[in-house]
Amino acid sequence: MIAAVLGLDLPLRTYPSGEPIRDAPQLALLGRLRSLLPIVLRWLTEVPLRVPRDRRAWDAVIEGRGWRVPVEAESHLRDVQALSRRIALKQRDDESEVVILLVADTRHNRHVLRLAALDLVAAFPTPGRLALAALSNGERTPGSAIVLL
């Protein structure tokens, strides 16, 4: 309004800032896991839960012959209790027997996982290396696991 009174035009332009993709670290993490899987396994991303009208989705799902394993990827761990609760609810509602929690292998995340180890072992009893070895061989992981990459 003031610019109009003074007879001035106010030109305004916007320019993109920051990363064009907000979840670039998570996509890179998922890409690292995908690169370790054999071609016989199917890789799907942003897979909706098998619940009608539910808007939640798994970050990825790995499918083999007669089985599927959902994947939740976290590039930076924060609230482990909230994360565990969110995964447990998705796992229950989607009726998924096992799930992979894929975590970026950083000093911060390793520290958080060490602090929360006793709380996480019940939900993710299979060692990550064992789960990754099974998937790398085109087989279903024997149980839910935390995989650091």
XYZ file of N, CA, C and O in Angstrom:
596
model
N 0.825 -1.190 0.000
C 0.000 0.000 0.000
C 0.869 1.254 0.000
O 0.612 2.174 -0.742
N 1.892 1.300 0.853
C 2.780 2.462 0.928
C 3.509 2.649 -0.395
O 3.650 3.765 -0.884
N 3.962 1.547 -1.024
C 4.655 1.629 -2.300
C 3.753 2.234 -3.366
O 4.203 3.019 -4.200
N 2.461 1.918 -3.342
C 1.527 2.464 -4.319
C 1.340 3.962 -4.115
O 1.249 4.722 -5.072
N 1.302 4.412 -2.870
C 1.152 5.828 -2.560
C 2.363 6.612 -3.065
O 2.250 7.723 -3.571
N 3.544 6.041 -2.962
C 4.763 6.706 -3.389
C 5.014 6.547 -4.887
O 5.973 7.085 -5.420
N 4.166 5.779 -5.573
C 4.349 5.574 -7.000
C 5.466 4.597 -7.314
O 6.115 4.708 -8.349
N 5.713 3.666 -6.431
C 6.790 2.691 -6.606
C 6.223 1.292 -6.824
O 5.172 0.951 -6.293
N 6.938 0.499 -7.621
C 6.611 -0.922 -7.767
C 7.574 -1.717 -6.898
O 8.755 -1.364 -6.790
N 7.077 -2.764 -6.317
C 7.918 -3.631 -5.494
C 8.088 -4.969 -6.208
O 7.212 -5.825 -6.148
N 9.207 -5.133 -6.929
C 9.422 -6.429 -7.588
C 9.857 -7.458 -6.541
O 10.592 -7.142 -5.606
N 9.376 -8.690 -6.715
C 9.687 -9.740 -5.762
C 9.931 -11.029 -6.513
O 9.154 -11.410 -7.393
N 11.022 -11.705 -6.189
C 11.340 -12.994 -6.793
C 11.674 -13.986 -5.689
O 12.190 -13.602 -4.648
N 11.393 -15.227 -5.972
C 11.771 -16.286 -5.037
C 12.775 -17.199 -5.713
O 12.747 -17.394 -6.931
N 13.678 -17.726 -4.928
C 14.700 -18.632 -5.423
C 14.720 -19.868 -4.531
O 14.580 -19.754 -3.313
N 14.897 -21.039 -5.138
C 14.966 -22.246 -4.305
C 16.180 -22.204 -3.392
O 17.229 -21.679 -3.766
N 16.009 -22.730 -2.197
C 17.132 -22.800 -1.269
C 17.191 -24.189 -0.664
O 16.188 -24.881 -0.567
N 18.364 -24.585 -0.280
C 18.547 -25.892 0.355
C 18.409 -27.031 -0.628
O 18.383 -26.852 -1.840
N 18.331 -28.221 -0.091
C 18.188 -29.429 -0.897
C 16.831 -29.443 -1.581
O 15.813 -29.157 -0.946
N 16.778 -29.773 -2.869
C 15.486 -29.833 -3.529
C 14.620 -30.990 -3.030
O 13.407 -30.949 -3.129
N 15.255 -31.998 -2.468
C 14.525 -33.135 -1.907
C 14.795 -33.167 -0.409
O 15.942 -33.325 0.010
N 13.761 -33.004 0.396
C 13.938 -32.938 1.852
C 14.440 -34.236 2.454
O 15.147 -34.229 3.450
N 14.058 -35.365 1.873
C 14.437 -36.642 2.454
C 15.614 -37.283 1.720
O 15.720 -38.504 1.665
N 16.513 -36.463 1.172
C 17.666 -36.978 0.425
C 18.505 -37.962 1.252
O 18.897 -39.012 0.731
N 18.811 -37.692 2.539
C 19.586 -38.671 3.311
C 18.865 -40.016 3.449
O 19.484 -41.072 3.382
N 17.545 -39.981 3.618
C 16.783 -41.216 3.732
C 16.781 -41.974 2.406
O 16.934 -43.194 2.383
N 16.640 -41.260 1.303
C 16.674 -41.904 -0.014
C 18.035 -42.530 -0.286
O 18.123 -43.624 -0.847
N 19.090 -41.858 0.122
C 20.435 -42.413 -0.047
C 20.606 -43.686 0.781
O 21.187 -44.678 0.322
N 20.080 -43.667 2.001
C 20.138 -44.841 2.878
C 19.386 -46.017 2.260
O 19.897 -47.143 2.202
N 18.194 -45.766 1.770
C 17.422 -46.818 1.113
C 18.152 -47.330 -0.128
O 18.147 -48.526 -0.408
N 18.795 -46.439 -0.855
C 19.562 -46.839 -2.034
C 20.720 -47.761 -1.691
O 21.031 -48.691 -2.440
N 21.351 -47.514 -0.538
C 22.457 -48.395 -0.109
C 21.950 -49.809 0.160
O 22.595 -50.790 -0.209
N 20.781 -49.926 0.800
C 20.228 -51.258 1.043
C 19.843 -51.922 -0.267
O 20.172 -53.088 -0.506
N 19.185 -51.180 -1.116
C 18.739 -51.749 -2.393
C 19.911 -52.281 -3.214
O 19.802 -53.323 -3.860
N 21.035 -51.585 -3.165
C 22.200 -52.003 -3.957
C 22.779 -53.332 -3.478
O 23.508 -53.990 -4.216
N 22.456 -53.729 -2.245
C 22.965 -54.991 -1.695
C 22.056 -56.183 -1.979
O 22.424 -57.326 -1.699
N 20.879 -55.927 -2.516
C 19.907 -56.993 -2.735
C 20.058 -57.593 -4.129
O 20.325 -56.873 -5.094
N 19.848 -58.902 -4.230
C 19.910 -59.530 -5.552
C 18.713 -59.120 -6.411
O 17.655 -58.737 -5.899
N 18.893 -59.222 -7.689
C 17.871 -58.784 -8.647
C 16.591 -59.617 -8.562
O 15.522 -59.161 -8.974
N 16.667 -60.815 -7.982
C 15.471 -61.665 -7.879
C 14.462 -61.119 -6.875
O 13.298 -61.511 -6.897
N 14.900 -60.205 -6.004
C 13.983 -59.612 -5.034
C 13.369 -58.345 -5.614
O 14.026 -57.580 -6.308
N 12.118 -58.154 -5.311
C 11.402 -56.965 -5.779
C 11.528 -55.867 -4.728
O 11.394 -56.128 -3.529
N 11.768 -54.646 -5.181
C 11.940 -53.488 -4.301
C 10.846 -52.468 -4.608
O 10.725 -51.999 -5.742
N 10.041 -52.150 -3.610
C 8.967 -51.170 -3.759
C 9.172 -50.061 -2.732
O 9.609 -50.341 -1.613
N 8.848 -48.834 -3.096
C 8.995 -47.728 -2.144
C 7.647 -47.075 -1.873
O 6.725 -47.145 -2.678
N 7.575 -46.449 -0.700
C 6.357 -45.771 -0.255
C 5.131 -46.656 -0.442
O 4.167 -46.299 -1.115
N 5.181 -47.816 0.191
C 4.134 -48.826 0.048
C 3.068 -48.618 1.130
O 3.361 -48.729 2.324
N 1.838 -48.319 0.731
C 0.771 -48.124 1.712
C 0.529 -49.396 2.535
O 0.703 -50.507 2.045
N 0.144 -49.190 3.781
C -0.231 -50.331 4.606
C -1.443 -51.012 3.989
O -2.235 -50.374 3.308
N -1.569 -52.305 4.253
C -2.672 -53.082 3.686
C -3.943 -52.905 4.516
O -4.591 -53.871 4.907
N -4.278 -51.647 4.787
C -5.464 -51.302 5.562
C -6.221 -50.254 4.748
O -5.662 -49.203 4.440
N -7.460 -50.525 4.393
C -8.218 -49.557 3.596
C -8.263 -48.174 4.250
O -8.440 -48.051 5.457
N -8.055 -47.155 3.461
C -8.137 -45.754 3.864
C -7.077 -45.330 4.881
O -7.161 -44.243 5.447
N -6.087 -46.156 5.137
C -4.992 -45.797 6.041
C -3.943 -45.066 5.221
O -3.510 -45.554 4.183
N -3.532 -43.904 5.647
C -2.605 -43.085 4.873
C -1.144 -43.383 5.167
O -0.256 -42.823 4.536
N -0.872 -44.253 6.128
C 0.523 -44.582 6.455
C 1.124 -45.474 5.378
O 0.408 -46.192 4.676
N 2.453 -45.426 5.284
C 3.152 -46.240 4.297
C 4.504 -46.663 4.853
O 5.089 -45.990 5.707
N 4.980 -47.805 4.358
C 6.338 -48.250 4.650
C 7.279 -47.500 3.711
O 6.925 -47.225 2.555
N 8.479 -47.191 4.172
C 9.445 -46.517 3.307
C 9.796 -47.407 2.112
O 9.980 -46.915 1.005
N 9.882 -48.697 2.350
C 10.144 -49.655 1.272
C 9.601 -51.015 1.702
O 9.366 -51.264 2.885
N 9.422 -51.873 0.722
C 9.060 -53.268 0.983
C 9.905 -54.118 0.051
O 10.015 -53.838 -1.140
N 10.517 -55.148 0.620
C 11.294 -56.115 -0.147
C 10.415 -57.346 -0.301
O 9.897 -57.865 0.692
N 10.250 -57.812 -1.534
C 9.414 -58.985 -1.779
C 10.227 -60.082 -2.443
O 10.992 -59.833 -3.373
N 10.027 -61.287 -1.919
C 10.600 -62.486 -2.513
C 9.462 -63.429 -2.851
O 8.284 -63.069 -2.754
N 9.810 -64.633 -3.201
C 8.787 -65.618 -3.550
C 8.003 -66.029 -2.308
O 8.487 -66.747 -1.446
N 6.761 -65.514 -2.200
C 5.887 -65.875 -1.096
C 6.128 -65.117 0.200
O 5.574 -65.476 1.228
N 6.937 -64.089 0.198
C 7.167 -63.318 1.419
C 7.412 -61.838 1.098
O 7.723 -61.479 -0.026
N 7.245 -61.020 2.142
C 7.514 -59.584 2.030
C 8.065 -59.088 3.352
O 7.664 -59.574 4.420
N 8.968 -58.147 3.273
C 9.558 -57.553 4.471
C 9.508 -56.031 4.337
O 10.185 -55.465 3.473
N 8.733 -55.354 5.177
C 8.703 -53.897 5.161
C 10.001 -53.315 5.732
O 10.654 -53.933 6.585
N 10.341 -52.126 5.271
C 11.549 -51.435 5.713
C 11.171 -50.021 6.141
O 10.485 -49.311 5.414
N 11.619 -49.638 7.319
C 11.515 -48.262 7.791
C 12.928 -47.712 7.875
O 13.792 -48.328 8.508
N 13.189 -46.587 7.249
C 14.533 -46.014 7.197
C 14.618 -44.749 8.050
O 13.743 -43.894 7.981
N 15.693 -44.655 8.821
C 15.936 -43.488 9.668
C 17.379 -43.032 9.463
O 18.318 -43.768 9.756
N 17.541 -41.809 8.981
C 18.887 -41.285 8.776
C 19.453 -40.670 10.060
O 20.662 -40.626 10.247
N 18.579 -40.202 10.953
C 19.029 -39.587 12.209
C 18.033 -39.949 13.311
O 16.898 -39.459 13.309
N 18.455 -40.788 14.225
C 17.570 -41.224 15.311
C 17.360 -40.113 16.317
O 18.306 -39.423 16.704
N 16.127 -39.964 16.750
C 15.791 -38.965 17.760
C 15.078 -39.643 18.923
O 15.702 -40.044 19.876
N 13.789 -39.782 18.817
C 12.963 -40.355 19.874
C 12.748 -41.841 19.585
O 11.868 -42.211 18.808
N 13.561 -42.693 20.191
C 13.521 -44.127 19.918
C 12.204 -44.740 20.380
O 11.664 -45.620 19.717
N 11.655 -44.269 21.497
C 10.382 -44.812 21.970
C 9.266 -44.517 20.977
O 8.457 -45.395 20.658
N 9.212 -43.302 20.471
C 8.177 -42.948 19.496
C 8.367 -43.731 18.203
O 7.393 -44.192 17.604
N 9.603 -43.890 17.786
C 9.901 -44.665 16.576
C 9.470 -46.116 16.753
O 8.810 -46.689 15.880
N 9.818 -46.719 17.868
C 9.441 -48.110 18.141
C 7.929 -48.281 18.160
O 7.394 -49.241 17.606
N 7.249 -47.335 18.790
C 5.784 -47.389 18.873
C 5.162 -47.263 17.472
O 4.261 -48.019 17.116
N 5.678 -46.327 16.674
C 5.157 -46.132 15.319
C 5.342 -47.382 14.469
O 4.422 -47.823 13.776
N 6.522 -48.005 14.559
C 6.789 -49.215 13.782
C 5.921 -50.365 14.268
O 5.361 -51.123 13.475
N 5.792 -50.513 15.583
C 4.978 -51.601 16.139
C 3.519 -51.481 15.699
O 2.885 -52.491 15.360
N 2.988 -50.273 15.683
C 1.601 -50.082 15.251
C 1.439 -50.382 13.766
O 0.469 -51.028 13.356
N 2.397 -49.938 12.949
C 2.328 -50.233 11.520
C 2.444 -51.733 11.281
O 1.720 -52.301 10.462
N 3.340 -52.370 12.017
C 3.537 -53.811 11.868
C 2.270 -54.568 12.258
O 1.843 -55.490 11.563
N 1.652 -54.164 13.345
C 0.402 -54.795 13.786
C -0.721 -54.587 12.772
O -1.380 -55.541 12.354
N -0.905 -53.352 12.357
C -2.013 -53.027 11.461
C -1.828 -53.615 10.068
O -2.799 -53.951 9.395
N -0.592 -53.740 9.627
C -0.294 -54.291 8.305
C -0.157 -55.819 8.343
O -0.003 -56.454 7.314
N -0.205 -56.367 9.555
C -0.038 -57.812 9.760
C 1.269 -58.313 9.143
O 1.312 -59.344 8.474
N 2.332 -57.573 9.411
C 3.668 -57.953 8.934
C 4.397 -58.666 10.057
O 4.541 -58.132 11.155
N 4.865 -59.868 9.764
C 5.555 -60.661 10.782
C 6.897 -60.054 11.161
O 7.279 -60.079 12.324
N 7.623 -59.580 10.170
C 8.942 -59.012 10.425
C 9.046 -57.646 9.768
O 8.316 -57.333 8.832
N 9.963 -56.850 10.275
C 10.234 -55.532 9.716
C 11.724 -55.238 9.895
O 12.341 -55.686 10.862
N 12.262 -54.502 8.954
C 13.646 -54.059 9.044
C 13.645 -52.581 9.397
O 12.998 -51.772 8.720
N 14.354 -52.227 10.459
C 14.609 -50.836 10.770
C 15.995 -50.539 10.214
O 17.001 -51.039 10.710
N 16.037 -49.770 9.153
C 17.273 -49.422 8.468
C 17.752 -48.084 9.015
O 17.026 -47.082 8.956
N 18.976 -48.073 9.562
C 19.501 -46.890 10.236
C 20.846 -46.518 9.617
O 21.684 -47.392 9.377
N 21.023 -45.230 9.365
C 22.300 -44.754 8.847
C 23.394 -45.031 9.871
O 23.211 -44.780 11.065
N 24.511 -45.550 9.411
C 25.628 -45.899 10.291
C 26.455 -44.652 10.588
O 27.439 -44.359 9.910
N 26.001 -43.903 11.601
C 26.720 -42.709 12.038
C 27.072 -42.860 13.514
O 26.481 -43.686 14.226
N 28.004 -42.055 13.962
C 28.405 -42.110 15.371
C 27.206 -41.807 16.269
O 26.985 -42.492 17.276
N 26.433 -40.792 15.916
C 25.254 -40.432 16.705
C 24.276 -41.598 16.792
O 23.808 -41.954 17.881
N 23.941 -42.205 15.644
C 22.963 -43.300 15.640
C 23.472 -44.522 16.391
O 22.706 -45.179 17.096
N 24.754 -44.850 16.258
C 25.309 -45.980 17.022
C 25.207 -45.718 18.519
O 24.868 -46.611 19.297
N 25.461 -44.480 18.922
C 25.358 -44.116 20.338
C 23.916 -44.264 20.836
O 23.671 -44.846 21.900
N 22.960 -43.759 20.066
C 21.545 -43.864 20.443
C 21.131 -45.331 20.530
O 20.444 -45.737 21.473
N 21.556 -46.139 19.560
C 21.202 -47.570 19.584
C 21.818 -48.285 20.776
O 21.186 -49.164 21.365
N 23.035 -47.916 21.163
C 23.635 -48.516 22.365
C 22.830 -48.163 23.607
O 22.574 -49.014 24.465
N 22.404 -46.913 23.706
C 21.628 -46.476 24.868
C 20.266 -47.167 24.939
O 19.756 -47.438 26.020
N 19.680 -47.444 23.787
C 18.335 -48.018 23.741
C 18.333 -49.521 23.475
O 17.282 -50.103 23.248
N 19.488 -50.159 23.526
C 19.613 -51.574 23.151
C 18.643 -52.479 23.898
O 17.984 -53.331 23.285
N 18.518 -52.318 25.194
C 17.639 -53.194 25.973
C 16.175 -53.019 25.580
O 15.401 -53.969 25.606
N 15.792 -51.802 25.204
C 14.407 -51.542 24.800
C 14.122 -52.067 23.400
O 12.988 -52.412 23.087
N 15.130 -52.128 22.554
C 14.928 -52.504 21.154
C 15.066 -53.995 20.873
O 14.547 -54.486 19.886
N 15.763 -54.720 21.733
C 16.053 -56.126 21.450
C 14.790 -56.984 21.336
O 14.746 -57.915 20.535
N 13.761 -56.680 22.086
C 12.530 -57.472 22.013
C 11.831 -57.281 20.667
O 11.309 -58.232 20.092
N 11.830 -56.048 20.162
C 11.151 -55.759 18.897
C 11.991 -56.153 17.689
O 11.450 -56.457 16.627
N 13.313 -56.146 17.857
C 14.237 -56.443 16.756
C 15.266 -57.477 17.218
O 16.437 -57.157 17.407
N 14.827 -58.740 17.388
C 15.705 -59.751 17.982
C 16.785 -60.313 17.047
O 17.777 -60.868 17.515
N 16.616 -60.184 15.744
C 17.570 -60.758 14.797
C 18.733 -59.787 14.590
O 18.510 -58.604 14.317
N 19.964 -60.267 14.726
C 21.113 -59.388 14.464
C 21.055 -58.840 13.032
O 20.712 -59.567 12.090
N 21.379 -57.582 12.888
C 21.317 -56.932 11.589
C 22.146 -57.626 10.524
O 21.716 -57.738 9.367
N 23.326 -58.110 10.897
C 24.183 -58.789 9.916
C 23.547 -60.073 9.410
O 23.658 -60.408 8.233
N 22.864 -60.787 10.284
C 22.176 -62.013 9.883
C 21.012 -61.697 8.935
O 20.819 -62.371 7.922
N 20.257 -60.662 9.250
C 19.140 -60.252 8.391
C 19.657 -59.809 7.027
O 19.111 -60.196 5.991
N 20.724 -59.032 7.028
C 21.294 -58.549 5.770
C 21.868 -59.691 4.940
O 21.700 -59.724 3.719
N 22.493 -60.655 5.600
C 23.034 -61.824 4.883
C 21.905 -62.617 4.226
O 22.030 -63.039 3.074
N 20.808 -62.821 4.940
C 19.675 -63.560 4.373
C 19.117 -62.822 3.163
O 18.912 -63.417 2.098
N 18.878 -61.528 3.303
C 18.333 -60.746 2.193
C 19.295 -60.727 1.004
O 18.865 -60.829 -0.146
N 20.575 -60.610 1.280
C 21.586 -60.614 0.207
C 21.590 -61.932 -0.552
O 21.973 -61.973 -1.723
N 21.160 -63.000 0.103
C 21.058 -64.317 -0.538
C 19.682 -64.548 -1.162
O 19.375 -65.659 -1.597
N 18.844 -63.518 -1.147
C 17.514 -63.642 -1.735
C 16.517 -64.335 -0.845
O 15.463 -64.779 -1.295
N 16.829 -64.415 0.450
C 15.963 -65.105 1.404
C 15.330 -64.115 2.368
O 15.867 -63.037 2.623
N 14.219 -64.524 2.947
C 13.546 -63.704 3.960
C 14.364 -63.698 5.231
O 14.907 -64.716 5.645
N 14.436 -62.548 5.867
C 15.126 -62.463 7.153
C 14.376 -63.287 8.180
O 13.135 -63.329 8.162
N 15.088 -63.980 9.079
C 14.400 -64.841 10.049
C 13.571 -64.076 11.091
O 12.730 -64.669 11.752
N 13.807 -62.796 11.232
C 13.049 -62.013 12.199
C 13.308 -60.538 11.999
O 14.129 -60.140 11.157
N 12.623 -59.734 12.746
C 12.812 -58.285 12.658
C 14.227 -57.928 13.100
O 14.794 -58.558 13.990
N 14.787 -56.898 12.458
C 16.177 -56.550 12.728
C 16.419 -55.068 12.498
O 15.701 -54.403 11.761
N 17.463 -54.586 13.162
C 17.996 -53.253 12.901
C 19.222 -53.439 12.040
O 20.156 -54.155 12.412
N 19.219 -52.813 10.879
C 20.342 -52.909 9.954
C 20.990 -51.542 9.847
O 20.333 -50.556 9.514
N 22.275 -51.496 10.167
C 23.054 -50.263 10.044
C 23.786 -50.249 8.711
O 24.505 -51.190 8.386
N 23.590 -49.197 7.941
C 24.309 -49.036 6.662
C 24.785 -47.594 6.522
O 24.154 -46.688 6.894
